[in-house]
CSV table of C-alpha atoms and ligand atoms in Angstrom, one decimal:
chain,number,residue,atom,x,y,z
A,1,MET,CA,-108.3,-267.1,-91.6
A,2,ASN,CA,-106.8,-263.7,-91.8
A,3,LEU,CA,-108.2,-261.4,-89.2
A,4,ARG,CA,-105.9,-258.4,-89.9
A,5,LYS,CA,-108.1,-255.4,-91.2
A,6,HIS,CA,-106.9,-254.7,-94.7
A,7,LEU,CA,-105.2,-251.6,-95.8
A,8,ILE,CA,-105.6,-250.2,-99.4
A,9,ALA,CA,-103.1,-247.4,-99.7
A,10,GLY,CA,-102.6,-245.3,-102.9
A,11,ASN,CA,-99.3,-243.8,-103.6
A,12,TRP,CA,-99.7,-240.9,-106.0
A,13,LYS,CA,-96.0,-240.4,-106.5
A,14,MET,CA,-95.2,-236.9,-108.1
A,15,ASN,CA,-98.7,-236.6,-109.6
A,16,GLY,CA,-101.6,-234.4,-108.6
A,17,THR,CA,-102.4,-230.7,-107.8
A,18,LEU,CA,-105.0,-228.8,-106.0
A,19,GLY,CA,-107.3,-229.6,-109.1
A,20,SER,CA,-107.2,-233.3,-108.0
A,21,ILE,CA,-109.1,-232.8,-104.8
A,22,ASN,CA,-112.1,-233.7,-106.5
A,23,GLU,CA,-110.7,-237.2,-107.3
A,24,ILE,CA,-110.0,-237.4,-103.5
A,25,LEU,CA,-113.6,-236.5,-102.6
A,26,LYS,CA,-115.0,-239.1,-105.0
A,27,ILE,CA,-113.1,-241.7,-103.0
A,28,ASP,CA,-114.1,-240.1,-99.7
A,29,LYS,CA,-117.7,-240.4,-100.6
A,30,LEU,CA,-117.7,-244.0,-102.0
A,31,CYS,CA,-115.4,-245.5,-99.3
A,32,SER,CA,-117.3,-244.8,-96.0
A,33,ASP,CA,-119.2,-248.1,-96.3
A,34,TYR,CA,-116.2,-250.3,-96.7
A,35,GLU,CA,-114.5,-252.5,-93.9
A,36,VAL,CA,-111.2,-251.8,-95.1
A,37,ASP,CA,-108.6,-248.9,-94.0
A,38,ILE,CA,-108.0,-246.5,-96.9
A,39,ALA,CA,-105.1,-244.2,-97.4
A,40,LEU,CA,-104.0,-241.9,-100.0
A,41,CYS,CA,-100.3,-240.9,-100.0
A,42,VAL,CA,-100.5,-237.6,-101.9
A,43,PRO,CA,-97.9,-234.9,-102.9
A,44,ASN,CA,-97.0,-232.7,-99.8
A,45,THR,CA,-98.7,-229.7,-101.7
A,46,ILE,CA,-102.1,-230.9,-101.3
A,47,ILE,CA,-102.1,-232.8,-97.8
A,48,SER,CA,-103.5,-229.9,-96.2
A,49,LYS,CA,-106.3,-229.2,-98.6
A,50,ALA,CA,-107.2,-232.9,-99.0
A,51,ASN,CA,-107.1,-233.4,-95.2
A,52,GLU,CA,-109.6,-230.4,-94.8
A,53,THR,CA,-112.2,-231.7,-97.3
A,54,ILE,CA,-112.5,-235.3,-96.6
A,55,SER,CA,-115.0,-236.7,-94.0
A,56,HIS,CA,-112.5,-238.9,-92.3
A,57,ASN,CA,-114.9,-242.0,-92.2
A,58,ASN,CA,-112.5,-244.4,-93.5
A,59,LEU,CA,-110.1,-242.3,-95.5
A,60,ILE,CA,-106.8,-241.0,-94.4
A,61,ILE,CA,-104.3,-238.8,-96.1
A,62,GLY,CA,-100.6,-239.5,-96.1
A,63,ALA,CA,-97.2,-238.5,-97.4
A,64,GLN,CA,-94.7,-240.3,-99.4
A,65,ASN,CA,-91.4,-239.4,-97.8
A,66,CYS,CA,-89.9,-237.3,-95.1
A,67,HIS,CA,-86.5,-236.1,-93.6
A,68,TYR,CA,-85.6,-238.0,-90.4
A,69,LYS,CA,-84.8,-234.8,-88.6
A,70,GLU,CA,-87.5,-232.6,-87.0
A,71,SER,CA,-86.3,-229.4,-88.2
A,72,GLY,CA,-83.1,-227.5,-89.1
A,73,ALA,CA,-80.9,-226.3,-92.2
A,74,TYR,CA,-82.0,-229.0,-94.7
A,75,THR,CA,-83.0,-226.8,-97.5
A,76,GLY,CA,-86.1,-228.2,-99.5
A,77,ASP,CA,-86.7,-231.0,-97.0
A,78,VAL,CA,-89.9,-231.6,-94.8
A,79,SER,CA,-90.0,-233.5,-91.6
A,80,ALA,CA,-92.6,-235.9,-90.3
A,81,LYS,CA,-93.6,-233.4,-87.6
A,82,MET,CA,-94.4,-230.7,-90.5
A,83,LEU,CA,-96.2,-233.3,-92.5
A,84,LYS,CA,-98.4,-234.2,-89.4
A,85,ASP,CA,-99.0,-230.5,-89.0
A,86,ALA,CA,-100.2,-230.3,-92.5
A,87,GLY,CA,-102.6,-233.3,-91.8
A,88,ALA,CA,-100.8,-236.4,-92.7
A,89,LYS,CA,-101.6,-239.5,-90.6
A,90,ILE,CA,-99.4,-242.0,-92.6
A,91,ILE,CA,-96.1,-241.6,-94.3
A,92,ILE,CA,-94.4,-243.9,-96.6
A,93,ALA,CA,-90.6,-244.9,-95.8
A,94,GLY,CA,-88.0,-246.4,-98.1
A,95,HIS,CA,-89.9,-246.7,-101.3
A,96,SER,CA,-87.7,-248.3,-104.0
A,97,GLU,CA,-87.9,-245.0,-106.0
A,98,ARG,CA,-86.2,-243.3,-102.9
A,99,ARG,CA,-83.8,-246.1,-102.4
A,100,GLN,CA,-82.7,-246.2,-106.1
A,101,ILE,CA,-83.0,-242.6,-107.2
A,102,TYR,CA,-81.8,-240.8,-104.0
A,103,LYS,CA,-79.8,-243.7,-102.8
A,104,GLU,CA,-81.5,-244.1,-99.4
A,105,THR,CA,-80.0,-246.8,-97.4
A,106,ASN,CA,-81.8,-249.2,-94.9
A,107,GLU,CA,-80.0,-247.1,-92.1
A,108,ILE,CA,-81.6,-243.7,-93.7
A,109,VAL,CA,-85.0,-245.5,-93.9
A,110,ASN,CA,-84.9,-246.8,-90.4
A,111,LYS,CA,-84.1,-243.1,-89.4
A,112,LYS,CA,-87.1,-241.8,-91.3
A,113,ALA,CA,-89.5,-244.6,-89.9
A,114,THR,CA,-88.2,-243.8,-86.4
A,115,SER,CA,-89.0,-240.1,-86.8
A,116,ILE,CA,-92.5,-240.8,-88.4
A,117,ILE,CA,-93.3,-243.0,-85.4
A,118,ASN,CA,-91.8,-240.7,-82.8
A,119,SER,CA,-94.3,-238.0,-84.5
A,120,ASP,CA,-97.0,-240.4,-83.5
A,121,LEU,CA,-97.8,-241.3,-87.3
A,122,GLN,CA,-98.1,-244.4,-88.9
A,123,THR,CA,-95.4,-245.4,-91.5
A,124,ILE,CA,-95.5,-247.9,-94.5
A,125,ILE,CA,-92.0,-249.4,-94.8
A,126,CYS,CA,-91.2,-250.5,-98.5
A,127,ILE,CA,-88.9,-253.3,-99.3
A,128,GLY,CA,-88.4,-255.2,-102.6
A,129,GLU,CA,-85.9,-256.9,-105.0
A,130,THR,CA,-84.6,-255.9,-108.2
A,131,GLU,CA,-85.2,-258.1,-111.4
A,132,GLU,CA,-81.6,-259.2,-111.3
A,133,GLU,CA,-81.8,-260.0,-107.7
A,134,LYS,CA,-84.9,-262.2,-108.4
A,135,ASN,CA,-83.2,-263.9,-111.3
A,136,MET,CA,-80.1,-264.7,-109.0
A,137,GLY,CA,-82.5,-266.4,-106.5
A,138,LEU,CA,-81.8,-263.6,-104.0
A,139,THR,CA,-85.3,-262.3,-103.3
A,140,LYS,CA,-85.8,-263.6,-99.6
A,141,LYS,CA,-82.3,-262.7,-98.6
A,142,ILE,CA,-82.7,-259.2,-100.0
A,143,VAL,CA,-86.2,-258.5,-98.6
A,144,CYS,CA,-85.2,-260.0,-95.1
A,145,THR,CA,-82.0,-257.8,-94.8
A,146,GLN,CA,-84.0,-254.8,-96.0
A,147,LEU,CA,-86.7,-255.4,-93.4
A,148,GLU,CA,-84.2,-256.3,-90.6
A,149,ASN,CA,-82.3,-253.1,-91.1
A,150,SER,CA,-85.1,-250.7,-92.0
A,151,MET,CA,-87.7,-251.5,-89.3
A,152,PRO,CA,-87.1,-249.4,-86.1
A,153,SER,CA,-86.8,-251.0,-82.8
A,154,ILE,CA,-90.0,-249.1,-81.6
A,155,SER,CA,-92.0,-250.5,-84.7
A,156,ASP,CA,-95.1,-252.4,-83.6
A,157,GLU,CA,-98.4,-253.4,-85.3
A,158,ASN,CA,-100.1,-250.1,-84.7
A,159,ASN,CA,-97.5,-247.8,-86.0
A,160,THR,CA,-95.8,-249.8,-88.8
A,161,VAL,CA,-97.1,-251.5,-92.0
A,162,VAL,CA,-94.7,-253.3,-94.2
A,163,ALA,CA,-95.1,-253.3,-98.0
A,164,TYR,CA,-93.5,-255.8,-100.3
A,165,GLU,CA,-93.1,-254.2,-103.5
A,166,PRO,CA,-90.9,-256.2,-106.1
A,167,ILE,CA,-89.0,-253.3,-108.1
A,168,TRP,CA,-89.5,-254.9,-111.4
A,169,ALA,CA,-93.2,-255.2,-110.8
A,170,ILE,CA,-93.7,-251.3,-110.1
A,171,GLY,CA,-95.3,-249.6,-113.0
A,172,THR,CA,-94.6,-252.5,-115.7
A,173,GLY,CA,-97.8,-254.5,-115.5
A,174,LYS,CA,-95.9,-257.6,-114.4
A,175,ILE,CA,-96.4,-259.1,-111.0
A,176,PRO,CA,-94.8,-262.2,-109.4
A,177,SER,CA,-96.7,-265.6,-109.4
A,178,LEU,CA,-99.2,-265.7,-106.6
A,179,LYS,CA,-97.1,-268.5,-105.1
A,180,GLU,CA,-94.1,-266.4,-105.2
A,181,ILE,CA,-96.1,-263.6,-103.3
A,182,GLU,CA,-97.3,-266.0,-100.8
A,183,VAL,CA,-93.8,-267.2,-99.9
A,184,VAL,CA,-92.3,-263.8,-99.7
A,185,HIS,CA,-95.1,-262.7,-97.3
A,186,LYS,CA,-95.0,-265.9,-95.2
A,187,VAL,CA,-90.9,-265.3,-94.8
A,188,LEU,CA,-91.5,-261.7,-94.1
A,189,ARG,CA,-94.2,-262.5,-91.3
A,190,SER,CA,-91.8,-265.2,-89.8
A,191,LEU,CA,-89.1,-262.7,-89.7
A,192,ILE,CA,-91.2,-260.1,-87.8
A,193,SER,CA,-92.2,-262.8,-85.5
A,194,GLU,CA,-88.4,-263.6,-84.8
A,195,ILE,CA,-87.7,-259.8,-84.3
A,196,LYS,CA,-90.8,-258.6,-82.5
A,197,GLY,CA,-92.6,-261.8,-81.2
A,198,ILE,CA,-95.5,-263.8,-82.7
A,199,GLU,CA,-98.2,-261.6,-81.4
A,200,THR,CA,-97.0,-258.5,-83.1
A,201,ALA,CA,-96.3,-260.6,-86.2
A,202,ASN,CA,-99.9,-261.9,-86.4
A,203,LYS,CA,-101.3,-258.3,-86.2
A,204,MET,CA,-98.8,-256.3,-88.4
A,205,LYS,CA,-100.1,-255.6,-91.7
A,206,ILE,CA,-97.9,-256.7,-94.8
A,207,LEU,CA,-99.2,-255.2,-98.2
A,208,TYR,CA,-98.2,-256.2,-101.6
A,209,GLY,CA,-97.4,-253.6,-104.1
A,210,GLY,CA,-96.5,-253.5,-107.7
A,211,SER,CA,-98.8,-253.3,-110.7
A,212,VAL,CA,-101.9,-253.9,-108.6
A,213,LYS,CA,-104.9,-253.4,-111.0
A,214,PRO,CA,-108.7,-254.2,-110.5
A,215,ASN,CA,-108.1,-257.3,-112.8
A,216,ASN,CA,-105.5,-258.9,-110.5
A,217,ALA,CA,-106.4,-257.7,-107.2
A,218,LYS,CA,-108.7,-260.7,-106.3
A,219,ASP,CA,-106.2,-263.2,-106.6
A,220,ILE,CA,-103.7,-261.1,-104.7
A,221,PHE,CA,-106.0,-260.3,-101.7
A,222,ASP,CA,-106.9,-264.1,-101.6
A,223,ILE,CA,-103.2,-264.9,-100.4
A,224,ASP,CA,-103.5,-265.6,-96.7
A,225,ASP,CA,-100.6,-263.2,-95.6
A,226,VAL,CA,-101.4,-260.4,-97.9
A,227,ASP,CA,-103.2,-257.6,-95.9
A,228,GLY,CA,-103.8,-255.2,-98.6
A,229,ALA,CA,-102.2,-253.4,-101.3
A,230,LEU,CA,-99.9,-250.4,-101.9
A,231,VAL,CA,-101.3,-248.9,-105.3
A,232,GLY,CA,-99.5,-246.6,-107.6
A,233,GLY,CA,-100.9,-245.9,-111.1
A,234,ALA,CA,-104.4,-247.4,-110.3
A,235,SER,CA,-104.9,-245.1,-107.4
A,236,LEU,CA,-104.9,-242.1,-109.6
A,237,LYS,CA,-108.2,-242.8,-111.1
A,238,SER,CA,-111.0,-243.1,-108.5
A,239,GLU,CA,-112.9,-245.6,-110.6
A,240,ASP,CA,-109.9,-248.1,-110.5
A,241,PHE,CA,-108.8,-247.3,-107.0
A,242,MET,CA,-112.6,-247.8,-105.8
A,243,ASP,CA,-112.6,-251.1,-107.8
A,244,ILE,CA,-109.7,-252.2,-105.9
A,245,ILE,CA,-111.1,-251.4,-102.7
A,246,ASN,CA,-114.4,-253.1,-103.6
A,247,ILE,CA,-112.5,-256.3,-104.6
A,248,CYS,CA,-110.7,-256.2,-101.3
B,1,LIG,P1,-97.8,-249.3,-109.6
B,1,LIG,O1,-99.0,-249.9,-108.9
B,1,LIG,O2,-98.0,-248.2,-110.6
B,1,LIG,O3,-97.1,-250.6,-110.1
B,1,LIG,O4,-96.8,-248.7,-108.3
B,1,LIG,C1,-96.7,-249.3,-107.2
B,1,LIG,C2,-96.0,-248.5,-106.2
B,1,LIG,O5,-94.9,-248.2,-106.6
B,1,LIG,C3,-96.6,-248.1,-105.0
B,1,LIG,O6,-95.8,-247.7,-104.3
């Protein structure tokens, strides 16, 4: 039986303004009865307001990215320490959109995750293969290389969550077969065991992300090594997000 407490994290990406705080409040009100951890990684511009308005029962507010330095001449960037100051409790590192569009390497993701952890925050480290890599049978190799090189030496089960997000499943409505998800999550857990030891591996959460919707969430959450989800599009509407939490 899976004894890890599940986490459902929403990633709003570049969506949402102060007018969206109402949507967050709806989630906050409804989620206090649940036995799962819930996070909403919102745009930096609304972290502070969101954090001030929620009840902090089950829900935490997070960010989607940060710079790996604490401060300095990096025009337009924001550090983990600054996001913590605004109220973030968790920060995503290495989302595939950052890796692909902004050319973030495993080394950069590792530095970002390190700075997040050193700021006493949790990080969600994302990994995942492209469709081409999947078709070439490279999924396991790609995700293991990404995780091995992106996960900091200071990562443990309390400060780090891993999210497997096949790039071709993000925003497409397509998901891998349940067997494929199961195999990848098993491989990732055994890699974490090799690197960090079995105790940490048994406690570290591994989320699935990529087109998680109310209609496929149950099957995904039934997989043994899946400890929750990183949800994009369906986290923007409180009804859909709450449906997924309810199923979990
Ligand atoms: P979708 O749920 O919209 O596919 O997005 C997944 C994602 O990128 C979460 O980080």
